[in-house]
PDB file of C-alpha atoms in Angstrom:
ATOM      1  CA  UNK A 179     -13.830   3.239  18.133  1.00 93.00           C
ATOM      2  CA  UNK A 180     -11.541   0.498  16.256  1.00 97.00           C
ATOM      3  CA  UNK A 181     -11.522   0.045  12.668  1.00 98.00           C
ATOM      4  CA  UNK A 182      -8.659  -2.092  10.353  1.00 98.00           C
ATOM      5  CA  UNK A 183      -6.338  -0.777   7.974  1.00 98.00           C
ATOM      6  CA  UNK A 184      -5.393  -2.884   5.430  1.00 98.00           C
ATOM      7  CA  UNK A 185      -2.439  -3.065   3.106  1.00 98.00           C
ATOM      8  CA  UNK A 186      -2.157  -3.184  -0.936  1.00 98.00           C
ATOM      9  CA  UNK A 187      -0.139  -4.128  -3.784  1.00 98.00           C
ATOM     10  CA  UNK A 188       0.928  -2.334  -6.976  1.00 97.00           C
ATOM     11  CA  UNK A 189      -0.279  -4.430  -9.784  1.00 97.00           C
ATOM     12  CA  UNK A 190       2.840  -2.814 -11.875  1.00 96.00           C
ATOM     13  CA  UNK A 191       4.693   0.069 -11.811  1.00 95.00           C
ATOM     14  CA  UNK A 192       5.946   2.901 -14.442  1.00 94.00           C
ATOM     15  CA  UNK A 193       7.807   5.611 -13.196  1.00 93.00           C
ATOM     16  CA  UNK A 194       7.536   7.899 -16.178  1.00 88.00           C
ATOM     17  CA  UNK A 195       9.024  11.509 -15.156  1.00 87.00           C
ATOM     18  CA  UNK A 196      11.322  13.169 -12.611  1.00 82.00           C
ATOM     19  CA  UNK A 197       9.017  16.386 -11.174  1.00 83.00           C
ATOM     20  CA  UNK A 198      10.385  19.609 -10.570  1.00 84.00           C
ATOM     21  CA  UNK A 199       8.800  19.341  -6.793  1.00 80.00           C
ATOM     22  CA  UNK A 200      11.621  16.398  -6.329  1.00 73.00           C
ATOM     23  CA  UNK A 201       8.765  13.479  -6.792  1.00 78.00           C
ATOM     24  CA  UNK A 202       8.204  11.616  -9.849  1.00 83.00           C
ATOM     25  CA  UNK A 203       5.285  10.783 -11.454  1.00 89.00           C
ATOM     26  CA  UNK A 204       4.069   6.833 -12.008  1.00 92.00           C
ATOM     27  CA  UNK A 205       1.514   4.925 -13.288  1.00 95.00           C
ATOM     28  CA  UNK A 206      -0.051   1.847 -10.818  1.00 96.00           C
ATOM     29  CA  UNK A 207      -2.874  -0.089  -9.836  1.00 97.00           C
ATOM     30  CA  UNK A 208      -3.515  -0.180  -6.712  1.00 98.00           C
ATOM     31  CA  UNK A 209      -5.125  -2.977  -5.232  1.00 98.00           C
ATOM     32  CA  UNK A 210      -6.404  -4.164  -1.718  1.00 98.00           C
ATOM     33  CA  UNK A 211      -5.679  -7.415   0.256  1.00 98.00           C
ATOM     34  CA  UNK A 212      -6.325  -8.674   3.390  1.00 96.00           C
ATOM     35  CA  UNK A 213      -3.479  -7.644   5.669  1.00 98.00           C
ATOM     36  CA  UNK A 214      -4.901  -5.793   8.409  1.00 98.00           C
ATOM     37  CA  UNK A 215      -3.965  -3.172  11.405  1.00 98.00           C
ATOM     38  CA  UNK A 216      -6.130  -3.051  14.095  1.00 98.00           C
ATOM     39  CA  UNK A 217      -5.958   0.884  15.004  1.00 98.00           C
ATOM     40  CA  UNK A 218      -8.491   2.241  18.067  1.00 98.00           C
ATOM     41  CA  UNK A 219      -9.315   6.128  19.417  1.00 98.00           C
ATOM     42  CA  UNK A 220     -10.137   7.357  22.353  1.00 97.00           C
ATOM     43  CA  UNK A 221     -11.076  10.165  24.092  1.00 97.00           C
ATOM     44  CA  UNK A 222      -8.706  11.459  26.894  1.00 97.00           C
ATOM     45  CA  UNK A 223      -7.066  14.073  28.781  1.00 97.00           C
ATOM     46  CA  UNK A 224      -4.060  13.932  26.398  1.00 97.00           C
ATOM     47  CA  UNK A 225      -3.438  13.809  22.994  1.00 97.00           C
ATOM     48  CA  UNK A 226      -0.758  10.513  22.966  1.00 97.00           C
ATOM     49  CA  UNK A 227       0.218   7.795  20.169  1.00 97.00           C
ATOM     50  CA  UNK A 228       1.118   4.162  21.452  1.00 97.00           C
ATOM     51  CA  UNK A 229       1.609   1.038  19.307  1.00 97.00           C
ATOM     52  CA  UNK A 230       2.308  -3.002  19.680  1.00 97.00           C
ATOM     53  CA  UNK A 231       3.151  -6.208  17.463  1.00 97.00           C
ATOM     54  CA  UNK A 232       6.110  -4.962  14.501  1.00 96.00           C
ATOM     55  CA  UNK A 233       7.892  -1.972  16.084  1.00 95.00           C
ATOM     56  CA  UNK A 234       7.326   1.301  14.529  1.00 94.00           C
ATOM     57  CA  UNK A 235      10.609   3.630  13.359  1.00 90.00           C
ATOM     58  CA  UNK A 236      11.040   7.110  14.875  1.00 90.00           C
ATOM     59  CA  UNK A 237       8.641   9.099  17.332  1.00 92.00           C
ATOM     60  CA  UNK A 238       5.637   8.404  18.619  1.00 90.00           C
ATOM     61  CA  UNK A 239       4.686  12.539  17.887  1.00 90.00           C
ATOM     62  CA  UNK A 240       5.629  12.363  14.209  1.00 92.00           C
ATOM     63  CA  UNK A 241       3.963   8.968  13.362  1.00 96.00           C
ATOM     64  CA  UNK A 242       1.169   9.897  10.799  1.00 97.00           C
ATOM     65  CA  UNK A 243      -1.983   9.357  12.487  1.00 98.00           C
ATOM     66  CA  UNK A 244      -0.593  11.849  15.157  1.00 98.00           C
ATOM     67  CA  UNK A 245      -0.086  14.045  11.786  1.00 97.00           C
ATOM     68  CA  UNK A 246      -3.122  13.255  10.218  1.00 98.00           C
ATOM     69  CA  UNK A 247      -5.065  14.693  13.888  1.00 98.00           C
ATOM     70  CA  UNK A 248      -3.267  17.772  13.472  1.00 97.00           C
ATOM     71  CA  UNK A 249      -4.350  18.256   9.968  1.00 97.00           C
ATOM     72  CA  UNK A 250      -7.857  17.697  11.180  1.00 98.00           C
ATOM     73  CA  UNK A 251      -8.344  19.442  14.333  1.00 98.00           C
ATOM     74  CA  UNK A 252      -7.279  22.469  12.377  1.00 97.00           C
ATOM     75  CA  UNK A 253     -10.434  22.912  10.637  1.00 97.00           C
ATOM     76  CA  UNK A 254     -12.182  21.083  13.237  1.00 97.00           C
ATOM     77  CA  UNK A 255     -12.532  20.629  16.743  1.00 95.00           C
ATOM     78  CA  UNK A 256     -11.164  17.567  18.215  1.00 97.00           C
ATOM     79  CA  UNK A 257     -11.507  16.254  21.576  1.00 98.00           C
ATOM     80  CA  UNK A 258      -7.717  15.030  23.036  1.00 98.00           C
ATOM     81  CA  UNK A 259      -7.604  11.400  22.242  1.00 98.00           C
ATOM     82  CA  UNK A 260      -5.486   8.348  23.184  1.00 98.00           C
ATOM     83  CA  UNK A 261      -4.693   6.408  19.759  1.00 98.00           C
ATOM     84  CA  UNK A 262      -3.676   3.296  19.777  1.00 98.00           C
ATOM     85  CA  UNK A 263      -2.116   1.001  16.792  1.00 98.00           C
ATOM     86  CA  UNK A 264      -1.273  -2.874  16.831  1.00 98.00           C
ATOM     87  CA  UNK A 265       0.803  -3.469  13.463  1.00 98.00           C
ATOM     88  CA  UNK A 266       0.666  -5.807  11.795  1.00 98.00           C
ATOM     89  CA  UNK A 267       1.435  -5.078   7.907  1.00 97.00           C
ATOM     90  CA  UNK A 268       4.914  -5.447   7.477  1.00 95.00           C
ATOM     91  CA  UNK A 269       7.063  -2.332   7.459  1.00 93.00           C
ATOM     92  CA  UNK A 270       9.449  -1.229   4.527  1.00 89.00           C
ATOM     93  CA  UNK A 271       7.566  -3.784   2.137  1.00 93.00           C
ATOM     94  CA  UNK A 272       5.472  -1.756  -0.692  1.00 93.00           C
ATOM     95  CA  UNK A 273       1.993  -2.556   0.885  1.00 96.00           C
ATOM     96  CA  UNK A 274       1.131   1.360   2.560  1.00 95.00           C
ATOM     97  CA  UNK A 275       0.478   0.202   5.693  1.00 96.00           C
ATOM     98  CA  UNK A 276       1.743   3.885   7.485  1.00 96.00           C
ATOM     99  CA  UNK A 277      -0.445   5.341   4.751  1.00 97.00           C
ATOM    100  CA  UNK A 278      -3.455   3.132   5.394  1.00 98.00           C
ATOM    101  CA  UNK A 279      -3.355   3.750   8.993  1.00 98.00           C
ATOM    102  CA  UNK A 280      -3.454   7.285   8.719  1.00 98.00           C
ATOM    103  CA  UNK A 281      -6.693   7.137   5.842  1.00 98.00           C
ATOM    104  CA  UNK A 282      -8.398   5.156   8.066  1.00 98.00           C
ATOM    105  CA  UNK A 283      -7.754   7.202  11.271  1.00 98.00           C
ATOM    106  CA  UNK A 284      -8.928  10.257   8.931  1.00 98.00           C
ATOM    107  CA  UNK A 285     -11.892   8.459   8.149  1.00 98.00           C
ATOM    108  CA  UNK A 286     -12.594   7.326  11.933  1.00 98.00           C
ATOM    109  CA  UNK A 287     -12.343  11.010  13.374  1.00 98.00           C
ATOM    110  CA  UNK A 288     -15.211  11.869  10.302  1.00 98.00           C
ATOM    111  CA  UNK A 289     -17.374   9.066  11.743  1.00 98.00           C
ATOM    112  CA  UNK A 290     -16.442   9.075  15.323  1.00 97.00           C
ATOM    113  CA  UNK A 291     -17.043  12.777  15.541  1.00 98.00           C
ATOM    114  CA  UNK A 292     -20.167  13.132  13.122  1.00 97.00           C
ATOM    115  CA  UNK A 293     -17.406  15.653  10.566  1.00 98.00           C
ATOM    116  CA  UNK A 294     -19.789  14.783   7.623  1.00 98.00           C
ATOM    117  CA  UNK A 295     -16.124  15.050   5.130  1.00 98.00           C
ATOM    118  CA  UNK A 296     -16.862  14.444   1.705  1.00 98.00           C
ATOM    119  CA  UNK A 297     -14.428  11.810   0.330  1.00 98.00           C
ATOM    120  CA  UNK A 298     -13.172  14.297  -1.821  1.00 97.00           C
ATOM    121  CA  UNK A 299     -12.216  16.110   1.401  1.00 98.00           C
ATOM    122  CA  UNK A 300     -10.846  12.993   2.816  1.00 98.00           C
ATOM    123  CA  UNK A 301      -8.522  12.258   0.084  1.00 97.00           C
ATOM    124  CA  UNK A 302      -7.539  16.119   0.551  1.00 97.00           C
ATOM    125  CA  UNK A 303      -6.267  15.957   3.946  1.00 98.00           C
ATOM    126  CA  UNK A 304      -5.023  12.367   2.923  1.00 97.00           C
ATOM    127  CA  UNK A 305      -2.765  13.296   0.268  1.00 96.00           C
ATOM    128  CA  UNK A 306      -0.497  15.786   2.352  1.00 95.00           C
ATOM    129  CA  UNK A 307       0.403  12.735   4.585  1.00 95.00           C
ATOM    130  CA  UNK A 308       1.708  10.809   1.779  1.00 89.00           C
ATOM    131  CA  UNK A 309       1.491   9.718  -2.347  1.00 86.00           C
ATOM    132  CA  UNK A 310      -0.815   6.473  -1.715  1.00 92.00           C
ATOM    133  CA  UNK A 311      -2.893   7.831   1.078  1.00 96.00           C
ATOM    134  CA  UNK A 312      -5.596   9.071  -0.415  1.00 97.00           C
ATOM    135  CA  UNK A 313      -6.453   5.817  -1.954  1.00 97.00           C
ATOM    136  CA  UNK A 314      -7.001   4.558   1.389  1.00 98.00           C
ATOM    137  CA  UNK A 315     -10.070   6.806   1.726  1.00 98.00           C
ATOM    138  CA  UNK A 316     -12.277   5.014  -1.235  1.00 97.00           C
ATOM    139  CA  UNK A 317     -10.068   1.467  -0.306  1.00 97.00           C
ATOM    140  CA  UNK A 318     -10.800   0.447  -4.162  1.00 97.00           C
ATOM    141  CA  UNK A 319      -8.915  -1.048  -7.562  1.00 97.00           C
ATOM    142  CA  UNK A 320      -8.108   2.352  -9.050  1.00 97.00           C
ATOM    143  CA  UNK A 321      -5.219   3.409 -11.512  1.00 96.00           C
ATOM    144  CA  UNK A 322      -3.353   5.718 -10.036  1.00 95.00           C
ATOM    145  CA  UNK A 323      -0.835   8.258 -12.001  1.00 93.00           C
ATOM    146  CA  UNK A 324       1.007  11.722 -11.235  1.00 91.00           C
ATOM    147  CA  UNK A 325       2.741  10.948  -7.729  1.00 87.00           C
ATOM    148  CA  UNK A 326       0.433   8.092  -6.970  1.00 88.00           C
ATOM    149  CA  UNK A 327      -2.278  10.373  -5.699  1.00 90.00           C
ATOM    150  CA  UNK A 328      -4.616  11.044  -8.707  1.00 93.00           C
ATOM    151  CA  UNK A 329      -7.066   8.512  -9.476  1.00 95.00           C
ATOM    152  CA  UNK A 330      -9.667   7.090 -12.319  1.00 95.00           C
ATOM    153  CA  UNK A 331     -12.191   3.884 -11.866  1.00 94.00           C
ATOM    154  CA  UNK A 332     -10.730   0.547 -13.003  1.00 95.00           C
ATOM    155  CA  UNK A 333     -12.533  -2.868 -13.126  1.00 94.00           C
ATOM    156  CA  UNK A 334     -10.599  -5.514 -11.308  1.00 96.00           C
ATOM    157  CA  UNK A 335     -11.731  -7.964  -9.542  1.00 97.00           C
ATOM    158  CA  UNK A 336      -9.204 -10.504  -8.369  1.00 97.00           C
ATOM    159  CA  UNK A 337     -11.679 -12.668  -6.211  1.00 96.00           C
ATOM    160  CA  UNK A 338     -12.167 -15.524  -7.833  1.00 96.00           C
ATOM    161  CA  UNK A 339      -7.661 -16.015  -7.569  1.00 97.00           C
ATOM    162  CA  UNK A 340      -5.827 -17.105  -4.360  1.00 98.00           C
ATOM    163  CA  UNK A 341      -3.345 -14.326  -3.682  1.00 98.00           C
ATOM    164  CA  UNK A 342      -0.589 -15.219  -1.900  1.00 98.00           C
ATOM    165  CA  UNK A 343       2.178 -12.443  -0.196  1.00 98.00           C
ATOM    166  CA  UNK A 344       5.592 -13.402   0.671  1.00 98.00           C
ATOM    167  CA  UNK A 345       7.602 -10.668   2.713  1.00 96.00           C
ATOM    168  CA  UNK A 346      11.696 -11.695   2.846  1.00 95.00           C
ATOM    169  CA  UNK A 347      13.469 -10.146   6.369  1.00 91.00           C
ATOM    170  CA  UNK A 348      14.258  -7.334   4.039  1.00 88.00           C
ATOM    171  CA  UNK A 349      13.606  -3.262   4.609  1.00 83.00           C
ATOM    172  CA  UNK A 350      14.140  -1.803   1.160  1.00 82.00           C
ATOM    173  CA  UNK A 351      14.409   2.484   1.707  1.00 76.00           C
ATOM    174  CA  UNK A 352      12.386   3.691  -0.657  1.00 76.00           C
ATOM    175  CA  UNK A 353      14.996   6.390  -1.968  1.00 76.00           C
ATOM    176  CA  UNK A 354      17.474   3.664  -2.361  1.00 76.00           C
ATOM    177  CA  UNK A 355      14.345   2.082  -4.656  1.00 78.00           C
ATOM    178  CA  UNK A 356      14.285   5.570  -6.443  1.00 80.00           C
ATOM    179  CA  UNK A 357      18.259   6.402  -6.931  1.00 78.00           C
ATOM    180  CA  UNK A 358      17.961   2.843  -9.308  1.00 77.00           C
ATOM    181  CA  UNK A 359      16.037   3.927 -11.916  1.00 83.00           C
ATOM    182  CA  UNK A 360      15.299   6.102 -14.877  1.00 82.00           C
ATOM    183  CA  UNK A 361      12.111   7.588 -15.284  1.00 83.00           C
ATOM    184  CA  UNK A 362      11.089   7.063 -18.942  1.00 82.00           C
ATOM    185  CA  UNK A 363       7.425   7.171 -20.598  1.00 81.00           C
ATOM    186  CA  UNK A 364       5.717   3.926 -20.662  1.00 78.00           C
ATOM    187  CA  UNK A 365       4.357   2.575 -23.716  1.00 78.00           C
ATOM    188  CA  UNK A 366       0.679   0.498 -23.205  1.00 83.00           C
ATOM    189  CA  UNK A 367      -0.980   2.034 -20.563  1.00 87.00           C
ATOM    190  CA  UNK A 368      -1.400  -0.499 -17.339  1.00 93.00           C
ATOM    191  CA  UNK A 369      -4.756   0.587 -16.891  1.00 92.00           C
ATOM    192  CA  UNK A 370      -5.731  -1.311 -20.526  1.00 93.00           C
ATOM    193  CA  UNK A 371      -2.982  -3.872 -19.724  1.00 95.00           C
ATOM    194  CA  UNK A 372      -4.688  -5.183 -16.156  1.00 96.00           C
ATOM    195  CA  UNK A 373      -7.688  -5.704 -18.345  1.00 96.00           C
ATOM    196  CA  UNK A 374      -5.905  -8.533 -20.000  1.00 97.00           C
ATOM    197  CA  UNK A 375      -6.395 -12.126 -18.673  1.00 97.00           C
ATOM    198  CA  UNK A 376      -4.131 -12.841 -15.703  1.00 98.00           C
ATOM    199  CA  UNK A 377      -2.379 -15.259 -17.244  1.00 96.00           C
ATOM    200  CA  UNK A 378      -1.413 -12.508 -19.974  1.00 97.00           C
ATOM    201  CA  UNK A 379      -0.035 -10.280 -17.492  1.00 98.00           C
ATOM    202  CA  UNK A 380       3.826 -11.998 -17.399  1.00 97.00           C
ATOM    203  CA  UNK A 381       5.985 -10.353 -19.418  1.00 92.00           C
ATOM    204  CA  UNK A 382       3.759  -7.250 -19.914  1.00 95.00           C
ATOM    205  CA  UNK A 383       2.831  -5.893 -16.590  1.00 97.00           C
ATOM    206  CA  UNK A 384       6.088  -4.557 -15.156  1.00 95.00           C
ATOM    207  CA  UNK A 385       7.827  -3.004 -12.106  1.00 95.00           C
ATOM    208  CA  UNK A 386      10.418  -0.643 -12.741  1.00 93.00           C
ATOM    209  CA  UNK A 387      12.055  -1.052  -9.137  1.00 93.00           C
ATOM    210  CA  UNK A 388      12.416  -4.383  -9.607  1.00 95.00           C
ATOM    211  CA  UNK A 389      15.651  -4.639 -11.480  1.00 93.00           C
ATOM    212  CA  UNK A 390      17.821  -2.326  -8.995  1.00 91.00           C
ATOM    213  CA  UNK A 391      15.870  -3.489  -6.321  1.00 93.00           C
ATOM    214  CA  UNK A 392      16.744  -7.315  -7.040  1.00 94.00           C
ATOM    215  CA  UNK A 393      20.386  -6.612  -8.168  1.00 92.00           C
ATOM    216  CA  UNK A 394      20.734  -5.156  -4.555  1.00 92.00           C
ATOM    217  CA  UNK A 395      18.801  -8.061  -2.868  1.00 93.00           C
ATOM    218  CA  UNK A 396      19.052 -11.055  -4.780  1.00 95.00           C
ATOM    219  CA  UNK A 397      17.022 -12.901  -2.082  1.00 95.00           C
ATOM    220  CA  UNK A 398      13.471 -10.563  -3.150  1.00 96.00           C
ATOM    221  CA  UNK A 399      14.295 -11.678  -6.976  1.00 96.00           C
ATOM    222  CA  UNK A 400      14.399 -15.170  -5.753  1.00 96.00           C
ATOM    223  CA  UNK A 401      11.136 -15.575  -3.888  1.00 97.00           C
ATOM    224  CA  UNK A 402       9.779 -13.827  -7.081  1.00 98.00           C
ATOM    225  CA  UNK A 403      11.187 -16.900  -9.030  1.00 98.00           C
ATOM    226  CA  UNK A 404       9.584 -19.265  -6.314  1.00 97.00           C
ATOM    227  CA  UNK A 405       6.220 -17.983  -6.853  1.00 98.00           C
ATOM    228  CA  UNK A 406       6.308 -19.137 -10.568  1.00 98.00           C
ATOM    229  CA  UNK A 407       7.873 -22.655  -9.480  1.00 97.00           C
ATOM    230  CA  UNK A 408       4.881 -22.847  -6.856  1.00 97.00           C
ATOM    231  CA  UNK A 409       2.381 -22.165 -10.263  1.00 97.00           C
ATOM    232  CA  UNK A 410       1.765 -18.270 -10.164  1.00 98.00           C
ATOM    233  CA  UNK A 411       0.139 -16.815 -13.220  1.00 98.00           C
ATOM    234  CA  UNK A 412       1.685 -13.870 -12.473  1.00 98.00           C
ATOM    235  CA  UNK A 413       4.075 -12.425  -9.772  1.00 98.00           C
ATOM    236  CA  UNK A 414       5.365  -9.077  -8.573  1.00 98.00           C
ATOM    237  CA  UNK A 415       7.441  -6.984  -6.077  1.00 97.00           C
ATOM    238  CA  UNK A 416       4.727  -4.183  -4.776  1.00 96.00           C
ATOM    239  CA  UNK A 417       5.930  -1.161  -4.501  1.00 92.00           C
ATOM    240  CA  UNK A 418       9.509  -0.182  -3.953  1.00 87.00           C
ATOM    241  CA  UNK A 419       9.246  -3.126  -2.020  1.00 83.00           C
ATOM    242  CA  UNK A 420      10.049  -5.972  -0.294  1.00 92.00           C
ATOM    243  CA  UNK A 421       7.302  -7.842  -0.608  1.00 96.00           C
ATOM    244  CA  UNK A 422       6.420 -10.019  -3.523  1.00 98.00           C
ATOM    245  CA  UNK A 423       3.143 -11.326  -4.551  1.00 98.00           C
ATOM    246  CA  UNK A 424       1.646 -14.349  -6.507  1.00 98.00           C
ATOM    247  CA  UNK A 425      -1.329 -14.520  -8.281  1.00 98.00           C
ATOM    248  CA  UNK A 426      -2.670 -18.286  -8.270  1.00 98.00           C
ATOM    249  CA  UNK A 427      -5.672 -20.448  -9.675  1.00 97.00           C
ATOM    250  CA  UNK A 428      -5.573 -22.900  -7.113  1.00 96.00           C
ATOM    251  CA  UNK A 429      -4.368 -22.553  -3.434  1.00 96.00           C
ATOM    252  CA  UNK A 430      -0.239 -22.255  -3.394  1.00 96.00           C
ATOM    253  CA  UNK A 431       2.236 -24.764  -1.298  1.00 92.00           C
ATOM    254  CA  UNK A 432       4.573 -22.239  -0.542  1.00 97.00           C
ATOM    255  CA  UNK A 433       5.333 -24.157   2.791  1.00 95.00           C
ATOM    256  CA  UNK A 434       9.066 -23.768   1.740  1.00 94.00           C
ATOM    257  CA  UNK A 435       9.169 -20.164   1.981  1.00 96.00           C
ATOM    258  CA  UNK A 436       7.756 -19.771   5.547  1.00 95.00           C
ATOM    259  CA  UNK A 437      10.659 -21.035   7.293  1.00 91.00           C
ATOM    260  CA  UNK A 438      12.781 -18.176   6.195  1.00 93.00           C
ATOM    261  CA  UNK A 439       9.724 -15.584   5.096  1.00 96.00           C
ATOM    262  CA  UNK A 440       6.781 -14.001   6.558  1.00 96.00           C
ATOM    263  CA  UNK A 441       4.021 -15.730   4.287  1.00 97.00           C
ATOM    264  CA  UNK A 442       0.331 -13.805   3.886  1.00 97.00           C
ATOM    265  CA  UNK A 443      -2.106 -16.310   1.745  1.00 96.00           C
ATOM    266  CA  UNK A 444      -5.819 -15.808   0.469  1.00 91.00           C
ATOM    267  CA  UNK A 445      -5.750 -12.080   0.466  1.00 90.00           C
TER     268      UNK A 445
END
């Protein structure tokens, strides 16, 4: 069985409150776009992880859809099974494509091996592998708070936009993202804020790695920049980064970025 991952972006970012657990709580809006994995299962006389396009970082045993069959077979009975990943969402760029892969392989085992897993059960097993995985279950606009892993319904529907993604030849560690900023309550809530028209969103909808991140790597600030010269209505790093996205009326020329820059459009 194959089935796609796909990435998202943060539509803003708040990071509120250091927890006592060592995480910190946030506010977001997730969102999906059209970058897409291409991750396939199975059966065989070994359990065994193998993976092509972007190379992966660290083990083939510890990468999280090898984690995520673990979590599973515990309560269930799994048959060994060959998984194999091609990858294609850029690594180290605030899109969740590790996360995404292992939601969807959680939700592949339920299908592929008739589990009948609520979602709710999903998002369970989902949310041990990581913050954003459980969002991956449902694969819907939803505002996300505490670590990134509790969820309520939000109506967003970028559709009728071009989105455009532009992803420098930049990793950006995510606890170098976190050791940059100071958690401090946010004022209007981003899930009233994204209700605003797009073109309201500049100068209200924020991300709170941005300013470390972009001291650090002037280069993300600047394609952040070149997405408002090319006519964005609004523009973002997602995540921790390094990506940046544009939201556009028309389709964007960005034809200037590619030579340097991995460049996603119509997501």
């Amino acid at each position: 069985m194959i089935v796609f991952p796909n990435a998202k972006i943060n539509i803003g970012l708040n990071i509120t409150a250091k927890r006592p657990d060592g995480y910190h709580n946030i506010e977001t809006v997730f969102y999906p776009v059209k970058i897409n994995d291409a991750l396939e299962a199975i059966i065989a006389p070994l359990l065994s992880f193998s993976s092509s396009g972007i190379n992966i970082p660290g083990e083939p045993e510890k990468n999280l859809c090898i984690k995520a069959y673990e979590l599973v077979s515990k309560d269930h009975p799994l048959p060994p099974l060959e998984i194999y990943l091609h990858k294609h969402i850029p690594i180290g760029a605030g899109l969740g494509g590790g996360s995404a892969d292992a939601a969807f392989f959680i939700k592949l085992l339920n299908q592929q091996f008739g589990l009948n897993l609520t979602v709710q059960a999903m998002q369970d097993y989902a949310r041990r592998l990581g913050a954003d995985c459980a969002f991956f279950i449902e694969n819907k606009p939803v505002y996300a708070f505490d670590k990134g892993d509790q969820f309520e319904e939000v109506s967003l529907d970028l559709s009728r936009y071009h989105i455009a993604l532009v992803m420098p030849n930049v990793h950006v560690s995510t606890a170098d993202a976190y050791s940059g900023v100071k958690p401090e309550p946010s004022g209007q809530s981003l899930k009233e804020l994204v209700q605003l028209p797009v073109s309201d969103w500049k100068g209200k909808i924020k991300n709170d790695f941005e300013p470390s991140v972009f001291a650090k790597y002037p280069q993300i600030g600047a394609v952040k920049q070149a997405l408002y010269e090319a006519g964005a209505l609004y523009a973002s790093m997602s995540g921790s980064g390094a990506s940046v996205f544009g939201i556009f009326e028309a389709p964007p020329q960005l034809k200037h970025l590619e030579a340097e820059h991995q460049v996603f459009y119509d997501l």
